[in-house]
Amino acid sequence: MPANSTDIHASEVSLRPQVSPAFPELVSAFARIGLMSFGGPAAQIALMHKICVEEKRWIDEDRYLHALNYCMLLPGPEAQQLATYIGWLLHGVRGGIVAGLLFVAPGLAVILGLSGLYAVYQEASLVTGLFFGLKAAVLAIVVEAVVRIGKRALKSGFHRGLAAAAFIALFLFSLPFPLVVLAAALAGLVHARGTTSAAVEITEEVRARPPLLGQIATLLFWVAVWLAPLPLLWLLLPETALPEVQTFFAKMALVTFGGAYAVLAYVAQVAVDHYAWLKPGEMLDGLALAETTPGPLVLVLSYVGFLAGFRESGTLDPLVAGLLGGLIAAWATFIPSFIWIFAGAPYIERLRGNRLLSAALSAITAAVVGVILNLAVWFALHVIFTEVEPVVLARLGPLTLSLPYPTWSSLDWQALVIAVLSAVMIFRFHLGIGKTLLVAGALGLAARFLI
């Protein structure tokens, strides 16, 4: 193994607070994360773990998982919330703002540019081909995340059982994500009451209780920031779709538990049938754009906002209205992430020493391993096969047992080869994520345009 490679499982991870990086180093790292955050939440969580825990050693494993558990309970894009939480831990509010914005900004810029091209030319195939190799490489990164986080989080048979149960509930029964997480937390509490050793001991000092008035002021400030564009849009641009874009996506931000796929069907239905912002089938084109570009998958909502503004522009230039629509959709979707972190994280950090909470969150961590594994399998199937359809095996009352079944004739052998080569680069030769993505991207371009 190269000297600069890191195995976080070779020694005990300290629970002592880590030394914070210099602020420019934080900016540089999260700019890098934002540019490389392909592949949806599983890959993005893996990428931040790789950089912040393994490479930089800015936070330890337990604190990373503690933050991840909290973000998994929140509505909205959990990976962006995790980036904001880590930035807040390292450099307070300014660190959280910078980390959260840099995580989204590169993907938002790309999706807005591509939405403009799509609105004018109705063409997305070139972009899909451009990022083909990167999607295949992300598979190896996700698998590595499952292995590494699993080794740390699955400390007992109880936790391994929770991970397996979470995977089965999501993969086979498609149960709602919040239900799986809450069930895991309850199981952890019950288990903790039945044993004296279920909870992890916390050796660091518990933080002082955050001032209640200060946290209320923080909450009200960020809510005001979030809703500030709405009265201006209704006052200045009522003839456009922009006020409705802000209103609709602000509502969506409060109920998007479980990531983008949890609300994608509903957003598509409302955008097509109620508002007529999109034509049937165009939501799939937007999803293809979002899946092959960096950043959270919910950036597809900016694509919807762009088309809404473009097609109902009033007196504005359509491209200007489209750009505003995409930005407003992003504002309504991502600003709540800062609300949840800045208002809630101080309390979550203070409760790290609470035995019952530790037991509940460790149970959620175990379930999250199953969640990431489910995302990894789903992502792998859709990268390696071009056609995957759910097959219903049985109906058990309100539950439906189904399996995603790939059409074997749709096997994309080029994606499979790039995914395997990427796994070899990461697991055998311990290449960094940047080099692996660079090689995979070059291979993907060659496969799509030369072969």
CSV table of C-alpha atoms in Angstrom, one decimal:
chain,number,residue,atom,x,y,z
A,1,MET,CA,0.0,0.0,0.0
A,2,PRO,CA,1.4,3.4,-0.8
A,3,ALA,CA,2.7,5.5,2.0
A,4,ASN,CA,0.2,8.2,1.6
A,5,SER,CA,-2.8,5.9,1.6
A,6,THR,CA,-5.0,5.8,4.7
A,7,ASP,CA,-6.8,2.9,6.4
A,8,ILE,CA,-9.0,4.3,9.1
A,9,HIS,CA,-9.7,0.9,10.4
A,10,ALA,CA,-6.0,0.1,11.2
A,11,SER,CA,-6.2,2.0,14.5
A,12,GLU,CA,-8.8,3.3,16.8
A,13,VAL,CA,-10.4,6.6,15.7
A,14,SER,CA,-10.0,9.2,18.5
A,15,LEU,CA,-13.1,10.8,19.9
A,16,ARG,CA,-11.1,14.0,20.8
A,17,PRO,CA,-12.0,17.1,18.7
A,18,GLN,CA,-9.9,17.4,15.6
A,19,VAL,CA,-7.8,20.5,14.7
A,20,SER,CA,-9.8,22.7,12.4
A,21,PRO,CA,-8.3,23.5,9.0
A,22,ALA,CA,-7.4,27.0,7.9
A,23,PHE,CA,-10.4,28.7,6.2
A,24,PRO,CA,-8.9,28.8,2.7
A,25,GLU,CA,-8.2,25.1,3.0
A,26,LEU,CA,-11.8,24.5,3.8
A,27,VAL,CA,-12.9,26.5,0.8
A,28,SER,CA,-10.5,24.6,-1.4
A,29,ALA,CA,-11.6,21.2,-0.2
A,30,PHE,CA,-15.4,21.9,-0.6
A,31,ALA,CA,-14.8,23.5,-4.0
A,32,ARG,CA,-13.1,20.2,-4.9
A,33,ILE,CA,-16.0,18.2,-3.4
A,34,GLY,CA,-18.6,20.3,-5.3
A,35,LEU,CA,-16.8,19.6,-8.6
A,36,MET,CA,-16.5,15.9,-8.0
A,37,SER,CA,-19.9,15.1,-6.4
A,38,PHE,CA,-21.3,12.9,-9.1
A,39,GLY,CA,-23.6,9.9,-8.6
A,40,GLY,CA,-26.3,11.0,-6.1
A,41,PRO,CA,-26.3,11.0,-2.2
A,42,ALA,CA,-24.5,7.7,-1.7
A,43,ALA,CA,-21.5,8.8,-3.8
A,44,GLN,CA,-21.5,12.3,-2.3
A,45,ILE,CA,-21.6,10.9,1.3
A,46,ALA,CA,-18.7,8.6,0.3
A,47,LEU,CA,-16.7,11.5,-1.2
A,48,MET,CA,-17.0,13.7,1.9
A,49,HIS,CA,-16.1,10.8,4.1
A,50,LYS,CA,-13.0,10.1,1.9
A,51,ILE,CA,-11.8,13.7,2.0
A,52,CYS,CA,-12.9,15.0,5.4
A,53,VAL,CA,-12.4,11.9,7.6
A,54,GLU,CA,-9.8,9.8,5.8
A,55,GLU,CA,-7.6,12.2,3.9
A,56,LYS,CA,-7.8,15.5,5.9
A,57,ARG,CA,-8.6,14.0,9.3
A,58,TRP,CA,-10.6,17.1,10.1
A,59,ILE,CA,-13.3,15.2,12.0
A,60,ASP,CA,-13.4,11.7,13.4
A,61,GLU,CA,-15.6,8.8,12.2
A,62,ASP,CA,-18.0,9.0,15.1
A,63,ARG,CA,-18.7,12.7,14.7
A,64,TYR,CA,-19.1,12.3,10.9
A,65,LEU,CA,-21.7,9.5,11.5
A,66,HIS,CA,-23.4,11.6,14.2
A,67,ALA,CA,-23.8,14.5,11.7
A,68,LEU,CA,-24.9,12.1,9.0
A,69,ASN,CA,-27.6,10.6,11.2
A,70,TYR,CA,-29.1,14.0,12.0
A,71,CYS,CA,-29.1,15.0,8.3
A,72,MET,CA,-30.8,11.7,7.4
A,73,LEU,CA,-33.7,12.7,9.6
A,74,LEU,CA,-34.2,16.1,7.8
A,75,PRO,CA,-36.2,17.0,4.7
A,76,GLY,CA,-34.2,18.0,1.8
A,77,PRO,CA,-30.8,17.0,0.2
A,78,GLU,CA,-29.0,15.1,3.0
A,79,ALA,CA,-25.6,15.3,1.4
A,80,GLN,CA,-25.7,19.1,1.1
A,81,GLN,CA,-26.9,19.3,4.7
A,82,LEU,CA,-24.0,17.1,5.7
A,83,ALA,CA,-21.6,19.4,3.9
A,84,THR,CA,-23.1,22.4,5.8
A,85,TYR,CA,-22.9,20.6,9.1
A,86,ILE,CA,-19.2,19.7,8.6
A,87,GLY,CA,-18.4,23.3,7.5
A,88,TRP,CA,-20.2,24.5,10.6
A,89,LEU,CA,-18.3,22.2,12.9
A,90,LEU,CA,-15.0,23.4,11.4
A,91,HIS,CA,-15.6,27.1,11.0
A,92,GLY,CA,-18.9,28.0,12.5
A,93,VAL,CA,-21.6,29.7,10.5
A,94,ARG,CA,-19.3,31.1,7.8
A,95,GLY,CA,-17.9,27.6,7.3
A,96,GLY,CA,-21.3,26.1,7.0
A,97,ILE,CA,-22.4,28.7,4.5
A,98,VAL,CA,-19.3,28.2,2.3
A,99,ALA,CA,-19.4,24.4,2.5
A,100,GLY,CA,-23.1,24.2,1.7
A,101,LEU,CA,-22.9,26.7,-1.2
A,102,LEU,CA,-19.8,25.2,-2.7
A,103,PHE,CA,-21.3,21.8,-2.6
A,104,VAL,CA,-24.2,23.0,-4.8
A,105,ALA,CA,-22.7,25.8,-6.9
A,106,PRO,CA,-20.8,23.8,-9.6
A,107,GLY,CA,-23.7,21.5,-10.3
A,108,LEU,CA,-26.2,24.4,-10.3
A,109,ALA,CA,-24.1,26.3,-12.8
A,110,VAL,CA,-23.9,23.3,-15.1
A,111,ILE,CA,-27.6,22.4,-14.8
A,112,LEU,CA,-28.6,26.0,-15.6
A,113,GLY,CA,-26.4,26.1,-18.6
A,114,LEU,CA,-27.6,22.7,-19.9
A,115,SER,CA,-31.2,23.7,-19.2
A,116,GLY,CA,-30.8,26.7,-21.4
A,117,LEU,CA,-29.4,24.5,-24.2
A,118,TYR,CA,-32.2,22.1,-23.7
A,119,ALA,CA,-34.9,24.8,-23.7
A,120,VAL,CA,-33.5,26.1,-27.0
A,121,TYR,CA,-32.4,22.9,-28.8
A,122,GLN,CA,-34.2,20.1,-26.9
A,123,GLU,CA,-31.0,18.1,-26.9
A,124,ALA,CA,-29.5,16.2,-23.9
A,125,SER,CA,-27.8,13.2,-25.4
A,126,LEU,CA,-24.4,15.0,-25.8
A,127,VAL,CA,-24.3,15.7,-22.1
A,128,THR,CA,-25.2,12.2,-21.2
A,129,GLY,CA,-22.3,10.9,-23.3
A,130,LEU,CA,-19.9,13.4,-21.8
A,131,PHE,CA,-20.4,12.2,-18.2
A,132,PHE,CA,-20.9,8.5,-19.1
A,133,GLY,CA,-17.5,7.4,-17.7
A,134,LEU,CA,-17.9,9.4,-14.5
A,135,LYS,CA,-21.1,7.7,-13.6
A,136,ALA,CA,-19.5,4.3,-14.1
A,137,ALA,CA,-16.5,5.2,-11.9
A,138,VAL,CA,-18.8,6.4,-9.1
A,139,LEU,CA,-19.9,2.8,-8.5
A,140,ALA,CA,-16.5,2.0,-7.1
A,141,ILE,CA,-16.6,5.0,-4.8
A,142,VAL,CA,-20.0,4.0,-3.5
A,143,VAL,CA,-19.0,0.4,-2.8
A,144,GLU,CA,-15.9,1.6,-0.9
A,145,ALA,CA,-18.2,3.9,1.2
A,146,VAL,CA,-20.5,0.9,2.1
A,147,VAL,CA,-17.5,-1.1,3.1
A,148,ARG,CA,-15.8,1.5,5.2
A,149,ILE,CA,-18.8,3.0,6.9
A,150,GLY,CA,-20.2,-0.5,7.5
A,151,LYS,CA,-17.0,-1.7,9.3
A,152,ARG,CA,-17.3,1.2,11.7
A,153,ALA,CA,-21.0,1.3,12.2
A,154,LEU,CA,-22.0,-2.3,12.4
A,155,LYS,CA,-20.5,-3.1,15.8
A,156,SER,CA,-22.8,-5.9,16.8
A,157,GLY,CA,-25.3,-8.5,15.5
A,158,PHE,CA,-28.0,-6.1,16.5
A,159,HIS,CA,-26.6,-3.4,14.2
A,160,ARG,CA,-25.9,-5.8,11.4
A,161,GLY,CA,-29.5,-7.0,11.6
A,162,LEU,CA,-30.8,-3.4,11.5
A,163,ALA,CA,-28.7,-2.7,8.3
A,164,ALA,CA,-30.1,-5.8,6.7
A,165,ALA,CA,-33.6,-5.0,7.7
A,166,ALA,CA,-33.3,-1.4,6.3
A,167,PHE,CA,-31.9,-2.7,3.0
A,168,ILE,CA,-34.8,-5.2,2.6
A,169,ALA,CA,-37.4,-2.7,3.6
A,170,LEU,CA,-36.2,-0.2,0.9
A,171,PHE,CA,-35.0,-2.5,-1.8
A,172,LEU,CA,-37.8,-5.2,-1.7
A,173,PHE,CA,-40.7,-3.3,-0.2
A,174,SER,CA,-40.0,0.3,-1.2
A,175,LEU,CA,-41.1,1.5,2.3
A,176,PRO,CA,-41.0,5.2,2.9
A,177,PHE,CA,-37.5,6.3,4.0
A,178,PRO,CA,-38.6,8.3,7.1
A,179,LEU,CA,-40.5,5.2,8.3
A,180,VAL,CA,-37.3,3.1,8.1
A,181,VAL,CA,-35.2,5.6,9.9
A,182,LEU,CA,-37.7,6.2,12.7
A,183,ALA,CA,-38.2,2.4,13.1
A,184,ALA,CA,-34.4,2.0,13.5
A,185,ALA,CA,-34.3,4.8,16.1
A,186,LEU,CA,-37.1,3.2,18.1
A,187,ALA,CA,-35.3,-0.2,17.9
A,188,GLY,CA,-32.2,1.4,19.2
A,189,LEU,CA,-34.0,3.0,22.2
A,190,VAL,CA,-35.7,-0.3,23.1
A,191,HIS,CA,-32.4,-2.2,22.8
A,192,ALA,CA,-30.6,0.4,24.9
A,193,ARG,CA,-33.1,0.0,27.7
A,194,GLY,CA,-32.6,-3.7,27.7
A,195,THR,CA,-28.8,-3.6,28.0
A,196,THR,CA,-26.2,-1.5,29.8
A,197,SER,CA,-23.7,-1.6,27.0
A,198,ALA,CA,-25.8,-0.7,24.0
A,199,ALA,CA,-24.8,2.9,23.9
A,200,VAL,CA,-21.4,4.2,22.8
A,201,GLU,CA,-19.5,5.9,25.6
A,202,ILE,CA,-18.8,9.6,24.8
A,203,THR,CA,-15.6,10.8,26.4
A,204,GLU,CA,-15.5,14.4,25.3
A,205,GLU,CA,-17.1,17.2,27.3
A,206,VAL,CA,-20.7,18.0,26.5
A,207,ARG,CA,-21.1,21.4,25.1
A,208,ALA,CA,-23.0,24.1,27.0
A,209,ARG,CA,-26.7,24.4,26.2
A,210,PRO,CA,-27.2,26.9,23.3
A,211,PRO,CA,-29.1,30.1,24.4
A,212,LEU,CA,-32.7,29.5,23.5
A,213,LEU,CA,-33.4,33.1,22.4
A,214,GLY,CA,-30.3,33.1,20.2
A,215,GLN,CA,-31.4,29.9,18.4
A,216,ILE,CA,-34.9,31.3,17.9
A,217,ALA,CA,-33.4,34.4,16.4
A,218,THR,CA,-31.2,32.2,14.1
A,219,LEU,CA,-34.3,30.3,13.0
A,220,LEU,CA,-36.3,33.4,12.3
A,221,PHE,CA,-33.5,35.1,10.4
A,222,TRP,CA,-33.0,32.1,8.0
A,223,VAL,CA,-36.7,31.7,7.5
A,224,ALA,CA,-36.9,35.4,6.5
A,225,VAL,CA,-34.0,34.9,4.1
A,226,TRP,CA,-35.6,31.9,2.6
A,227,LEU,CA,-39.0,33.6,2.0
A,228,ALA,CA,-37.6,37.1,1.1
A,229,PRO,CA,-37.9,36.7,-2.7
A,230,LEU,CA,-41.6,35.7,-2.6
A,231,PRO,CA,-43.2,39.2,-2.0
A,232,LEU,CA,-40.8,40.8,-4.5
A,233,LEU,CA,-41.7,38.3,-7.2
A,234,TRP,CA,-45.5,38.7,-6.7
A,235,LEU,CA,-45.1,42.5,-6.7
A,236,LEU,CA,-42.7,42.9,-9.6
A,237,LEU,CA,-43.2,39.9,-11.8
A,238,PRO,CA,-46.8,38.6,-11.3
A,239,GLU,CA,-47.3,37.8,-15.0
A,240,THR,CA,-44.5,35.3,-15.0
A,241,ALA,CA,-44.3,31.8,-13.5
A,242,LEU,CA,-41.6,32.9,-11.0
A,243,PRO,CA,-43.9,33.6,-8.0
A,244,GLU,CA,-45.5,30.2,-8.4
A,245,VAL,CA,-42.0,28.5,-8.8
A,246,GLN,CA,-40.9,30.0,-5.4
A,247,THR,CA,-44.2,29.0,-3.7
A,248,PHE,CA,-44.3,25.5,-5.1
A,249,PHE,CA,-40.7,24.6,-4.4
A,250,ALA,CA,-40.7,26.2,-0.9
A,251,LYS,CA,-43.5,23.7,-0.1
A,252,MET,CA,-41.6,20.8,-1.6
A,253,ALA,CA,-38.5,21.7,0.5
A,254,LEU,CA,-40.5,20.9,3.7
A,255,VAL,CA,-41.6,17.4,2.6
A,256,THR,CA,-38.7,16.0,0.6
A,257,PHE,CA,-37.8,13.2,3.0
A,258,GLY,CA,-35.6,10.5,1.5
A,259,GLY,CA,-34.0,12.5,-1.3
A,260,ALA,CA,-35.1,13.5,-4.8
A,261,TYR,CA,-36.7,10.3,-5.9
A,262,ALA,CA,-39.2,10.5,-3.0
A,263,VAL,CA,-40.9,13.5,-4.5
A,264,LEU,CA,-39.8,13.4,-8.2
A,265,ALA,CA,-43.0,11.7,-9.4
A,266,TYR,CA,-45.2,14.3,-7.6
A,267,VAL,CA,-43.2,17.2,-8.9
A,268,ALA,CA,-43.4,15.8,-12.4
A,269,GLN,CA,-47.1,15.3,-12.1
A,270,VAL,CA,-47.8,18.8,-10.8
A,271,ALA,CA,-45.4,20.5,-13.2
A,272,VAL,CA,-46.9,18.7,-16.2
A,273,ASP,CA,-50.6,18.4,-15.4
A,274,HIS,CA,-51.3,21.4,-13.1
A,275,TYR,CA,-48.9,24.1,-14.2
A,276,ALA,CA,-48.1,22.8,-17.7
A,277,TRP,CA,-44.5,23.9,-17.3
A,278,LEU,CA,-43.2,20.7,-18.8
A,279,LYS,CA,-44.3,18.3,-21.5
A,280,PRO,CA,-44.7,14.6,-20.8
A,281,GLY,CA,-41.3,12.9,-20.9
A,282,GLU,CA,-39.3,16.1,-20.3
A,283,MET,CA,-38.9,15.3,-16.6
A,284,LEU,CA,-36.9,12.2,-17.6
A,285,ASP,CA,-34.6,14.3,-19.7
A,286,GLY,CA,-34.1,16.6,-16.8
A,287,LEU,CA,-33.3,13.7,-14.5
A,288,ALA,CA,-30.8,12.4,-17.0
A,289,LEU,CA,-29.1,15.8,-16.9
A,290,ALA,CA,-29.1,15.9,-13.1
A,291,GLU,CA,-27.8,12.3,-12.8
A,292,THR,CA,-24.8,13.0,-15.1
A,293,THR,CA,-23.7,16.3,-13.6
A,294,PRO,CA,-22.2,17.1,-10.2
A,295,GLY,CA,-24.2,18.1,-7.2
A,296,PRO,CA,-27.4,16.8,-5.5
A,297,LEU,CA,-30.0,15.1,-7.6
A,298,VAL,CA,-32.6,17.5,-6.5
A,299,LEU,CA,-30.9,20.0,-8.8
A,300,VAL,CA,-33.4,18.6,-11.3
A,301,LEU,CA,-35.8,21.0,-9.7
A,302,SER,CA,-33.8,23.9,-11.0
A,303,TYR,CA,-34.3,22.4,-14.5
A,304,VAL,CA,-38.0,22.4,-13.9
A,305,GLY,CA,-37.8,26.0,-12.6
A,306,PHE,CA,-35.8,27.0,-15.7
A,307,LEU,CA,-38.4,25.6,-18.1
A,308,ALA,CA,-41.2,27.2,-16.1
A,309,GLY,CA,-39.6,30.6,-16.3
A,310,PHE,CA,-38.6,30.2,-19.9
A,311,ARG,CA,-42.1,29.2,-21.1
A,312,GLU,CA,-44.0,31.8,-18.9
A,313,SER,CA,-41.6,34.7,-19.1
A,314,GLY,CA,-44.2,37.6,-19.4
A,315,THR,CA,-42.3,40.7,-20.5
A,316,LEU,CA,-38.9,39.3,-19.6
A,317,ASP,CA,-36.5,37.7,-22.1
A,318,PRO,CA,-37.2,33.9,-22.0
A,319,LEU,CA,-33.6,33.0,-21.2
A,320,VAL,CA,-33.4,35.6,-18.5
A,321,ALA,CA,-36.7,34.4,-17.0
A,322,GLY,CA,-35.5,30.8,-17.3
A,323,LEU,CA,-32.3,31.6,-15.5
A,324,LEU,CA,-34.2,33.4,-12.7
A,325,GLY,CA,-36.6,30.4,-12.5
A,326,GLY,CA,-33.7,28.0,-12.0
A,327,LEU,CA,-32.1,30.1,-9.4
A,328,ILE,CA,-35.4,30.7,-7.5
A,329,ALA,CA,-36.1,26.9,-7.5
A,330,ALA,CA,-32.6,26.3,-6.1
A,331,TRP,CA,-33.1,29.1,-3.5
A,332,ALA,CA,-36.4,27.6,-2.3
A,333,THR,CA,-34.9,24.1,-2.2
A,334,PHE,CA,-31.5,24.6,-0.6
A,335,ILE,CA,-31.8,27.5,1.8
A,336,PRO,CA,-33.9,25.4,4.3
A,337,SER,CA,-30.8,23.2,4.7
A,338,PHE,CA,-29.0,26.1,6.4
A,339,ILE,CA,-32.1,26.6,8.6
A,340,TRP,CA,-32.0,23.0,9.9
A,341,ILE,CA,-28.2,23.0,10.5
A,342,PHE,CA,-27.7,26.4,12.1
A,343,ALA,CA,-30.8,26.1,14.3
A,344,GLY,CA,-30.6,22.5,15.2
A,345,ALA,CA,-27.0,21.3,15.0
A,346,PRO,CA,-25.9,23.0,18.3
A,347,TYR,CA,-28.5,20.9,20.2
A,348,ILE,CA,-27.6,17.8,18.3
A,349,GLU,CA,-23.9,18.3,19.2
A,350,ARG,CA,-24.7,18.9,22.8
A,351,LEU,CA,-26.7,15.7,23.0
A,352,ARG,CA,-23.8,13.6,21.8
A,353,GLY,CA,-23.2,12.5,25.5
A,354,ASN,CA,-26.8,11.4,26.0
A,355,ARG,CA,-26.8,7.6,26.4
A,356,LEU,CA,-30.3,7.0,24.9
A,357,LEU,CA,-29.7,9.4,22.1
A,358,SER,CA,-26.4,7.7,21.3
A,359,ALA,CA,-28.1,4.4,21.1
A,360,ALA,CA,-30.9,5.7,18.8
A,361,LEU,CA,-28.4,7.4,16.5
A,362,SER,CA,-26.1,4.4,16.4
A,363,ALA,CA,-29.1,2.4,15.3
A,364,ILE,CA,-29.9,5.0,12.6
A,365,THR,CA,-26.2,4.7,11.5
A,366,ALA,CA,-26.7,1.0,11.1
A,367,ALA,CA,-29.9,1.5,9.1
A,368,VAL,CA,-28.0,4.2,7.0
A,369,VAL,CA,-25.5,1.5,5.9
A,370,GLY,CA,-28.5,-0.4,4.5
A,371,VAL,CA,-29.8,2.8,2.9
A,372,ILE,CA,-26.5,3.4,1.2
A,373,LEU,CA,-26.3,-0.2,0.1
A,374,ASN,CA,-29.8,0.1,-1.4
A,375,LEU,CA,-28.8,3.3,-3.3
A,376,ALA,CA,-25.6,1.6,-4.5
A,377,VAL,CA,-27.4,-1.4,-5.9
A,378,TRP,CA,-30.1,0.8,-7.5
A,379,PHE,CA,-27.4,3.1,-9.0
A,380,ALA,CA,-25.3,0.1,-10.2
A,381,LEU,CA,-28.3,-1.5,-12.0
A,382,HIS,CA,-29.2,1.8,-13.8
A,383,VAL,CA,-25.6,2.4,-14.8
A,384,ILE,CA,-24.8,-1.1,-16.1
A,385,PHE,CA,-28.2,-1.7,-17.7
A,386,THR,CA,-30.1,0.8,-19.8
A,387,GLU,CA,-33.5,-0.9,-19.0
A,388,VAL,CA,-34.5,-1.8,-15.5
A,389,GLU,CA,-38.2,-2.4,-14.6
A,390,PRO,CA,-39.8,-3.3,-11.2
A,391,VAL,CA,-41.3,-6.8,-11.1
A,392,VAL,CA,-44.0,-7.4,-8.5
A,393,LEU,CA,-43.5,-10.8,-6.8
A,394,ALA,CA,-46.3,-10.7,-4.2
A,395,ARG,CA,-48.7,-8.4,-2.4
A,396,LEU,CA,-48.9,-8.7,1.3
A,397,GLY,CA,-51.7,-6.5,2.5
A,398,PRO,CA,-50.6,-2.9,2.2
A,399,LEU,CA,-47.0,-4.1,1.2
A,400,THR,CA,-45.8,-4.9,-2.2
A,401,LEU,CA,-42.8,-7.2,-2.6
A,402,SER,CA,-41.0,-6.3,-5.8
A,403,LEU,CA,-37.6,-6.5,-7.4
A,404,PRO,CA,-35.9,-4.2,-9.9
A,405,TYR,CA,-35.3,-6.5,-12.8
A,406,PRO,CA,-32.8,-5.5,-15.6
A,407,THR,CA,-33.3,-6.4,-19.2
A,408,TRP,CA,-30.2,-8.5,-19.8
A,409,SER,CA,-30.0,-7.5,-23.5
A,410,SER,CA,-29.7,-3.9,-22.4
A,411,LEU,CA,-26.3,-4.6,-20.6
A,412,ASP,CA,-23.9,-1.7,-21.3
A,413,TRP,CA,-20.6,-3.6,-21.4
A,414,GLN,CA,-18.7,-0.3,-21.8
A,415,ALA,CA,-20.1,1.0,-18.5
A,416,LEU,CA,-19.3,-2.4,-16.8
A,417,VAL,CA,-15.7,-2.3,-18.0
A,418,ILE,CA,-15.1,1.2,-16.8
A,419,ALA,CA,-16.8,0.4,-13.4
A,420,VAL,CA,-14.5,-2.6,-12.9
A,421,LEU,CA,-11.4,-0.7,-14.0
A,422,SER,CA,-12.3,2.1,-11.5
A,423,ALA,CA,-12.7,-0.5,-8.7
A,424,VAL,CA,-9.3,-1.8,-9.5
A,425,MET,CA,-7.8,1.7,-9.4
A,426,ILE,CA,-9.4,2.4,-6.0
A,427,PHE,CA,-9.2,-1.0,-4.2
A,428,ARG,CA,-6.0,-2.4,-5.7
A,429,PHE,CA,-3.8,0.6,-6.6
A,430,HIS,CA,-5.4,3.1,-4.0
A,431,LEU,CA,-5.6,5.9,-6.5
A,432,GLY,CA,-7.4,9.1,-5.3
A,433,ILE,CA,-10.9,9.9,-6.3
A,434,GLY,CA,-9.7,12.8,-8.6
A,435,LYS,CA,-7.4,10.6,-10.6
A,436,THR,CA,-9.9,7.8,-10.8
A,437,LEU,CA,-12.6,10.1,-12.1
A,438,LEU,CA,-10.2,11.7,-14.6
A,439,VAL,CA,-9.2,8.3,-16.1
A,440,ALA,CA,-12.8,7.1,-16.1
A,441,GLY,CA,-14.0,10.3,-17.8
A,442,ALA,CA,-11.4,9.9,-20.5
A,443,LEU,CA,-12.4,6.3,-21.0
A,444,GLY,CA,-16.1,7.3,-21.1
A,445,LEU,CA,-15.5,9.9,-23.8
A,446,ALA,CA,-13.5,7.3,-25.8
A,447,ALA,CA,-16.2,4.7,-25.4
A,448,ARG,CA,-19.0,7.0,-26.5
A,449,PHE,CA,-17.3,8.9,-29.4
A,450,LEU,CA,-14.5,6.6,-30.7
A,451,ILE,CA,-15.8,3.0,-30.2
